[in-house]
PDB file of C-alpha atoms in Angstrom:
ATOM      1  CA  UNK Z  46     -28.687  15.789  30.477  1.00  0.00           C
ATOM      2  CA  UNK Z  47     -29.340  12.877  32.757  1.00  0.00           C
ATOM      3  CA  UNK Z  48     -26.436  11.012  34.320  1.00  0.00           C
ATOM      4  CA  UNK Z  49     -26.406   7.647  36.026  1.00  0.00           C
ATOM      5  CA  UNK Z  50     -24.383   6.102  38.859  1.00  0.00           C
ATOM      6  CA  UNK Z  51     -20.933   4.798  37.774  1.00  0.00           C
ATOM      7  CA  UNK Z  52     -20.988   6.903  34.601  1.00  0.00           C
ATOM      8  CA  UNK Z  53     -17.766   8.726  33.824  1.00  0.00           C
ATOM      9  CA  UNK Z  54     -18.156  12.432  33.131  1.00  0.00           C
ATOM     10  CA  UNK Z  55     -15.915  15.465  32.860  1.00  0.00           C
ATOM     11  CA  UNK Z  56     -16.055  18.375  35.294  1.00  0.00           C
ATOM     12  CA  UNK Z  57     -14.371  21.522  33.882  1.00  0.00           C
ATOM     13  CA  UNK Z  58     -10.913  22.140  35.279  1.00  0.00           C
ATOM     14  CA  UNK Z  59     -11.005  18.937  37.355  1.00  0.00           C
ATOM     15  CA  UNK Z  60     -11.084  16.278  34.671  1.00  0.00           C
ATOM     16  CA  UNK Z  61     -12.697  12.870  34.583  1.00  0.00           C
ATOM     17  CA  UNK Z  62     -15.066  12.042  37.436  1.00  0.00           C
ATOM     18  CA  UNK Z  63     -17.332   9.131  38.203  1.00  0.00           C
ATOM     19  CA  UNK Z  64     -20.920   9.673  39.330  1.00  0.00           C
ATOM     20  CA  UNK Z  65     -20.928   8.022  42.755  1.00  0.00           C
ATOM     21  CA  UNK Z  66     -24.490   8.817  43.759  1.00  0.00           C
ATOM     22  CA  UNK Z  67     -27.625  10.707  42.866  1.00  0.00           C
ATOM     23  CA  UNK Z  68     -29.382  11.861  46.010  1.00  0.00           C
ATOM     24  CA  UNK Z  69     -31.814  14.375  47.364  1.00  0.00           C
ATOM     25  CA  UNK Z  70     -30.229  16.944  49.648  1.00  0.00           C
ATOM     26  CA  UNK Z  71     -31.468  19.867  51.616  1.00  0.00           C
ATOM     27  CA  UNK Z  72     -29.489  22.923  50.536  1.00  0.00           C
ATOM     28  CA  UNK Z  73     -30.405  26.375  51.825  1.00  0.00           C
ATOM     29  CA  UNK Z  74     -33.768  25.132  53.019  1.00  0.00           C
ATOM     30  CA  UNK Z  75     -34.667  23.637  49.626  1.00  0.00           C
ATOM     31  CA  UNK Z  76     -34.765  19.946  48.784  1.00  0.00           C
ATOM     32  CA  UNK Z  77     -32.942  19.218  45.542  1.00  0.00           C
ATOM     33  CA  UNK Z  78     -31.485  16.324  43.605  1.00  0.00           C
ATOM     34  CA  UNK Z  79     -27.676  16.312  43.368  1.00  0.00           C
ATOM     35  CA  UNK Z  80     -24.938  14.322  41.681  1.00  0.00           C
ATOM     36  CA  UNK Z  81     -21.994  13.349  43.862  1.00  0.00           C
ATOM     37  CA  UNK Z  82     -18.945  13.161  41.594  1.00  0.00           C
ATOM     38  CA  UNK Z  83     -15.602  11.701  42.607  1.00  0.00           C
ATOM     39  CA  UNK Z  84     -12.619  13.059  40.734  1.00  0.00           C
ATOM     40  CA  UNK Z  85     -10.568  10.126  39.452  1.00  0.00           C
ATOM     41  CA  UNK Z  86      -6.958   9.954  40.682  1.00  0.00           C
ATOM     42  CA  UNK Z  87      -7.938  12.114  43.687  1.00  0.00           C
ATOM     43  CA  UNK Z  88     -10.052  11.706  46.767  1.00  0.00           C
ATOM     44  CA  UNK Z  89     -11.988  14.875  45.949  1.00  0.00           C
ATOM     45  CA  UNK Z  90     -15.752  14.782  45.643  1.00  0.00           C
ATOM     46  CA  UNK Z  91     -17.927  17.441  44.033  1.00  0.00           C
ATOM     47  CA  UNK Z  92     -21.630  17.873  44.653  1.00  0.00           C
ATOM     48  CA  UNK Z  93     -23.589  19.378  41.766  1.00  0.00           C
ATOM     49  CA  UNK Z  94     -27.350  20.001  41.650  1.00  0.00           C
ATOM     50  CA  UNK Z  95     -28.722  17.802  38.844  1.00  0.00           C
ATOM     51  CA  UNK Z  96     -30.556  20.709  37.227  1.00  0.00           C
ATOM     52  CA  UNK Z  97     -27.386  22.797  37.218  1.00  0.00           C
ATOM     53  CA  UNK Z  98     -24.913  20.166  35.925  1.00  0.00           C
ATOM     54  CA  UNK Z  99     -24.977  21.328  32.303  1.00  0.00           C
ATOM     55  CA  UNK Z 100     -24.684  25.003  33.294  1.00  0.00           C
ATOM     56  CA  UNK Z 101     -21.454  24.348  35.210  1.00  0.00           C
ATOM     57  CA  UNK Z 102     -20.083  22.401  32.242  1.00  0.00           C
ATOM     58  CA  UNK Z 103     -20.402  18.794  33.397  1.00  0.00           C
ATOM     59  CA  UNK Z 104     -20.410  16.658  30.256  1.00  0.00           C
ATOM     60  CA  UNK Z 105     -20.051  13.023  29.234  1.00  0.00           C
ATOM     61  CA  UNK Z 106     -16.624  11.746  28.163  1.00  0.00           C
ATOM     62  CA  UNK Z 107     -15.846  12.216  24.499  1.00  0.00           C
ATOM     63  CA  UNK Z 108     -16.792   9.238  22.345  1.00  0.00           C
ATOM     64  CA  UNK Z 109     -14.377   7.119  20.282  1.00  0.00           C
ATOM     65  CA  UNK Z 110     -14.855   9.238  17.134  1.00  0.00           C
ATOM     66  CA  UNK Z 111     -14.199  12.496  19.012  1.00  0.00           C
ATOM     67  CA  UNK Z 112     -11.205  10.848  20.682  1.00  0.00           C
ATOM     68  CA  UNK Z 113      -9.682   9.954  17.296  1.00  0.00           C
ATOM     69  CA  UNK Z 114     -10.245  13.540  16.150  1.00  0.00           C
ATOM     70  CA  UNK Z 115      -8.615  14.865  19.326  1.00  0.00           C
ATOM     71  CA  UNK Z 116      -5.585  12.589  18.932  1.00  0.00           C
ATOM     72  CA  UNK Z 117      -5.228  13.624  15.279  1.00  0.00           C
ATOM     73  CA  UNK Z 118      -5.540  17.322  16.206  1.00  0.00           C
ATOM     74  CA  UNK Z 119      -2.756  17.017  18.766  1.00  0.00           C
ATOM     75  CA  UNK Z 120      -0.249  16.828  15.876  1.00  0.00           C
ATOM     76  CA  UNK Z 121      -1.645  19.832  14.017  1.00  0.00           C
ATOM     77  CA  UNK Z 122      -0.242  23.362  13.980  1.00  0.00           C
ATOM     78  CA  UNK Z 123      -1.838  25.928  16.280  1.00  0.00           C
ATOM     79  CA  UNK Z 124      -2.303  29.676  16.628  1.00  0.00           C
ATOM     80  CA  UNK Z 125       0.555  31.700  18.029  1.00  0.00           C
ATOM     81  CA  UNK Z 126       0.501  32.809  21.644  1.00  0.00           C
ATOM     82  CA  UNK Z 127       0.209  36.362  22.871  1.00  0.00           C
ATOM     83  CA  UNK Z 128       3.368  38.133  24.028  1.00  0.00           C
ATOM     84  CA  UNK Z 129       1.364  39.720  26.848  1.00  0.00           C
ATOM     85  CA  UNK Z 130       1.569  37.304  29.783  1.00  0.00           C
ATOM     86  CA  UNK Z 131      -1.647  38.620  31.380  1.00  0.00           C
ATOM     87  CA  UNK Z 132      -3.661  38.126  28.203  1.00  0.00           C
ATOM     88  CA  UNK Z 133      -2.068  34.743  27.622  1.00  0.00           C
ATOM     89  CA  UNK Z 134      -2.689  33.557  31.190  1.00  0.00           C
ATOM     90  CA  UNK Z 135      -6.352  34.649  31.158  1.00  0.00           C
ATOM     91  CA  UNK Z 136      -6.902  32.901  27.811  1.00  0.00           C
ATOM     92  CA  UNK Z 137      -5.310  29.673  29.061  1.00  0.00           C
ATOM     93  CA  UNK Z 138      -7.359  29.678  32.282  1.00  0.00           C
ATOM     94  CA  UNK Z 139     -10.593  30.388  30.394  1.00  0.00           C
ATOM     95  CA  UNK Z 140      -9.934  27.533  27.978  1.00  0.00           C
ATOM     96  CA  UNK Z 141      -9.119  25.080  30.776  1.00  0.00           C
ATOM     97  CA  UNK Z 142     -12.201  26.067  32.755  1.00  0.00           C
ATOM     98  CA  UNK Z 143     -14.465  25.803  29.686  1.00  0.00           C
ATOM     99  CA  UNK Z 144     -14.379  22.010  29.869  1.00  0.00           C
ATOM    100  CA  UNK Z 145     -13.765  21.840  26.096  1.00  0.00           C
ATOM    101  CA  UNK Z 146     -11.104  19.159  25.629  1.00  0.00           C
ATOM    102  CA  UNK Z 147     -10.128  20.542  22.216  1.00  0.00           C
ATOM    103  CA  UNK Z 148      -9.483  23.985  23.761  1.00  0.00           C
ATOM    104  CA  UNK Z 149      -7.505  22.263  26.526  1.00  0.00           C
ATOM    105  CA  UNK Z 150      -5.403  20.466  23.897  1.00  0.00           C
ATOM    106  CA  UNK Z 151      -4.724  23.848  22.289  1.00  0.00           C
ATOM    107  CA  UNK Z 152      -3.470  25.178  25.648  1.00  0.00           C
ATOM    108  CA  UNK Z 153      -1.230  22.117  25.950  1.00  0.00           C
ATOM    109  CA  UNK Z 154       0.294  22.722  22.517  1.00  0.00           C
ATOM    110  CA  UNK Z 155       0.795  26.449  23.059  1.00  0.00           C
ATOM    111  CA  UNK Z 156       2.369  26.066  26.499  1.00  0.00           C
ATOM    112  CA  UNK Z 157       4.596  23.212  25.347  1.00  0.00           C
ATOM    113  CA  UNK Z 158       5.811  25.379  22.482  1.00  0.00           C
ATOM    114  CA  UNK Z 159       6.310  28.343  24.799  1.00  0.00           C
ATOM    115  CA  UNK Z 160       8.300  26.130  27.189  1.00  0.00           C
ATOM    116  CA  UNK Z 161      10.700  25.295  24.361  1.00  0.00           C
ATOM    117  CA  UNK Z 162      11.209  29.017  23.734  1.00  0.00           C
ATOM    118  CA  UNK Z 163      11.668  30.160  27.336  1.00  0.00           C
ATOM    119  CA  UNK Z 164      11.374  29.059  30.932  1.00  0.00           C
ATOM    120  CA  UNK Z 165       7.719  29.088  31.958  1.00  0.00           C
ATOM    121  CA  UNK Z 166       6.570  30.976  35.020  1.00  0.00           C
ATOM    122  CA  UNK Z 167       5.348  28.857  37.914  1.00  0.00           C
ATOM    123  CA  UNK Z 168       1.747  29.659  36.938  1.00  0.00           C
ATOM    124  CA  UNK Z 169       2.250  28.699  33.292  1.00  0.00           C
ATOM    125  CA  UNK Z 170       4.089  25.514  34.288  1.00  0.00           C
ATOM    126  CA  UNK Z 171       1.137  24.590  36.510  1.00  0.00           C
ATOM    127  CA  UNK Z 172      -1.290  25.281  33.650  1.00  0.00           C
ATOM    128  CA  UNK Z 173       0.835  23.144  31.305  1.00  0.00           C
ATOM    129  CA  UNK Z 174       0.784  20.226  33.740  1.00  0.00           C
ATOM    130  CA  UNK Z 175      -2.970  20.631  34.278  1.00  0.00           C
ATOM    131  CA  UNK Z 176      -3.658  20.721  30.522  1.00  0.00           C
ATOM    132  CA  UNK Z 177      -1.600  17.578  29.954  1.00  0.00           C
ATOM    133  CA  UNK Z 178      -3.327  15.812  32.843  1.00  0.00           C
ATOM    134  CA  UNK Z 179      -6.784  16.716  31.482  1.00  0.00           C
ATOM    135  CA  UNK Z 180      -5.976  15.590  27.915  1.00  0.00           C
ATOM    136  CA  UNK Z 181      -4.260  12.348  28.941  1.00  0.00           C
ATOM    137  CA  UNK Z 182      -6.982  11.535  31.470  1.00  0.00           C
ATOM    138  CA  UNK Z 183      -9.809  11.991  28.988  1.00  0.00           C
ATOM    139  CA  UNK Z 184      -8.119   9.983  26.225  1.00  0.00           C
ATOM    140  CA  UNK Z 185      -7.165   7.247  28.704  1.00  0.00           C
ATOM    141  CA  UNK Z 186     -10.740   6.915  29.936  1.00  0.00           C
ATOM    142  CA  UNK Z 187     -12.418   7.345  26.529  1.00  0.00           C
ATOM    143  CA  UNK Z 188     -10.220   4.698  24.867  1.00  0.00           C
ATOM    144  CA  UNK Z 189      -9.726   2.553  27.984  1.00  0.00           C
ATOM    145  CA  UNK Z 190      -5.961   2.536  27.435  1.00  0.00           C
ATOM    146  CA  UNK Z 191      -2.991   2.570  29.780  1.00  0.00           C
ATOM    147  CA  UNK Z 192      -2.151   6.058  31.019  1.00  0.00           C
ATOM    148  CA  UNK Z 193       1.609   5.785  30.363  1.00  0.00           C
ATOM    149  CA  UNK Z 194       0.998   4.702  26.739  1.00  0.00           C
ATOM    150  CA  UNK Z 195      -1.424   7.599  26.181  1.00  0.00           C
ATOM    151  CA  UNK Z 196       0.935  10.053  27.867  1.00  0.00           C
ATOM    152  CA  UNK Z 197       3.815   9.059  25.550  1.00  0.00           C
ATOM    153  CA  UNK Z 198       1.615   9.329  22.454  1.00  0.00           C
ATOM    154  CA  UNK Z 199       0.281  12.729  23.532  1.00  0.00           C
ATOM    155  CA  UNK Z 200       3.840  13.998  24.131  1.00  0.00           C
ATOM    156  CA  UNK Z 201       5.009  12.748  20.720  1.00  0.00           C
ATOM    157  CA  UNK Z 202       2.068  14.352  18.940  1.00  0.00           C
ATOM    158  CA  UNK Z 203       2.494  17.639  20.810  1.00  0.00           C
ATOM    159  CA  UNK Z 204       6.185  17.715  19.854  1.00  0.00           C
ATOM    160  CA  UNK Z 205       5.149  17.169  16.226  1.00  0.00           C
ATOM    161  CA  UNK Z 206       2.689  20.090  16.471  1.00  0.00           C
ATOM    162  CA  UNK Z 207       5.418  22.296  17.952  1.00  0.00           C
ATOM    163  CA  UNK Z 208       7.815  21.380  15.120  1.00  0.00           C
ATOM    164  CA  UNK Z 209       5.114  22.259  12.558  1.00  0.00           C
ATOM    165  CA  UNK Z 210       4.450  25.548  14.333  1.00  0.00           C
ATOM    166  CA  UNK Z 211       8.159  26.404  14.374  1.00  0.00           C
ATOM    167  CA  UNK Z 212       8.420  25.652  10.640  1.00  0.00           C
ATOM    168  CA  UNK Z 213       5.331  27.753   9.842  1.00  0.00           C
ATOM    169  CA  UNK Z 214       6.616  30.624  11.981  1.00  0.00           C
ATOM    170  CA  UNK Z 215      10.005  30.505  10.206  1.00  0.00           C
ATOM    171  CA  UNK Z 216       8.314  30.361   6.799  1.00  0.00           C
ATOM    172  CA  UNK Z 217       6.147  33.386   7.651  1.00  0.00           C
ATOM    173  CA  UNK Z 218       9.188  35.320   8.942  1.00  0.00           C
ATOM    174  CA  UNK Z 219      11.120  34.533   5.740  1.00  0.00           C
ATOM    175  CA  UNK Z 220       8.188  35.635   3.587  1.00  0.00           C
ATOM    176  CA  UNK Z 221       7.887  38.884   5.519  1.00  0.00           C
ATOM    177  CA  UNK Z 222      11.584  39.689   5.207  1.00  0.00           C
ATOM    178  CA  UNK Z 223      12.071  38.586   1.643  1.00  0.00           C
TER     179      UNK Z 223
END
């Protein structure tokens, strides 16, 4: 994968970045080409060797078709969450760090649902906020829309997914008991 200056990309767990520069740098005695990425909405920069960018999960923004699919999927039901907080936390972290926006959307739905059932731990609340930030940021940049408009739409669709999940869970419980 070859990136170019001013291209928007996604860095796993950080979100949308812009390629600020492609330079040669001396690292550990070796000369190598690197991308300097600036995380949008932050002043953070990340330096990634060009030959290692794909291995760390740097990827282009989703395209318009993938964005429509993502937005549609936000309203869909989702798998239940584990009762074991350690298992659940590890799964959420792994999905967020994968860089897969569809997995991140799944984390957002599951944590939003869980937050309606009980008070989230500080860690889970942080993961929920991170998942929402990553989803909203990618949709905002992929569709070139206003962040507040995207954020409202994402919240509405996630609430719809949670309502569907609650209905499916109730239906399954009734079937099991009856």
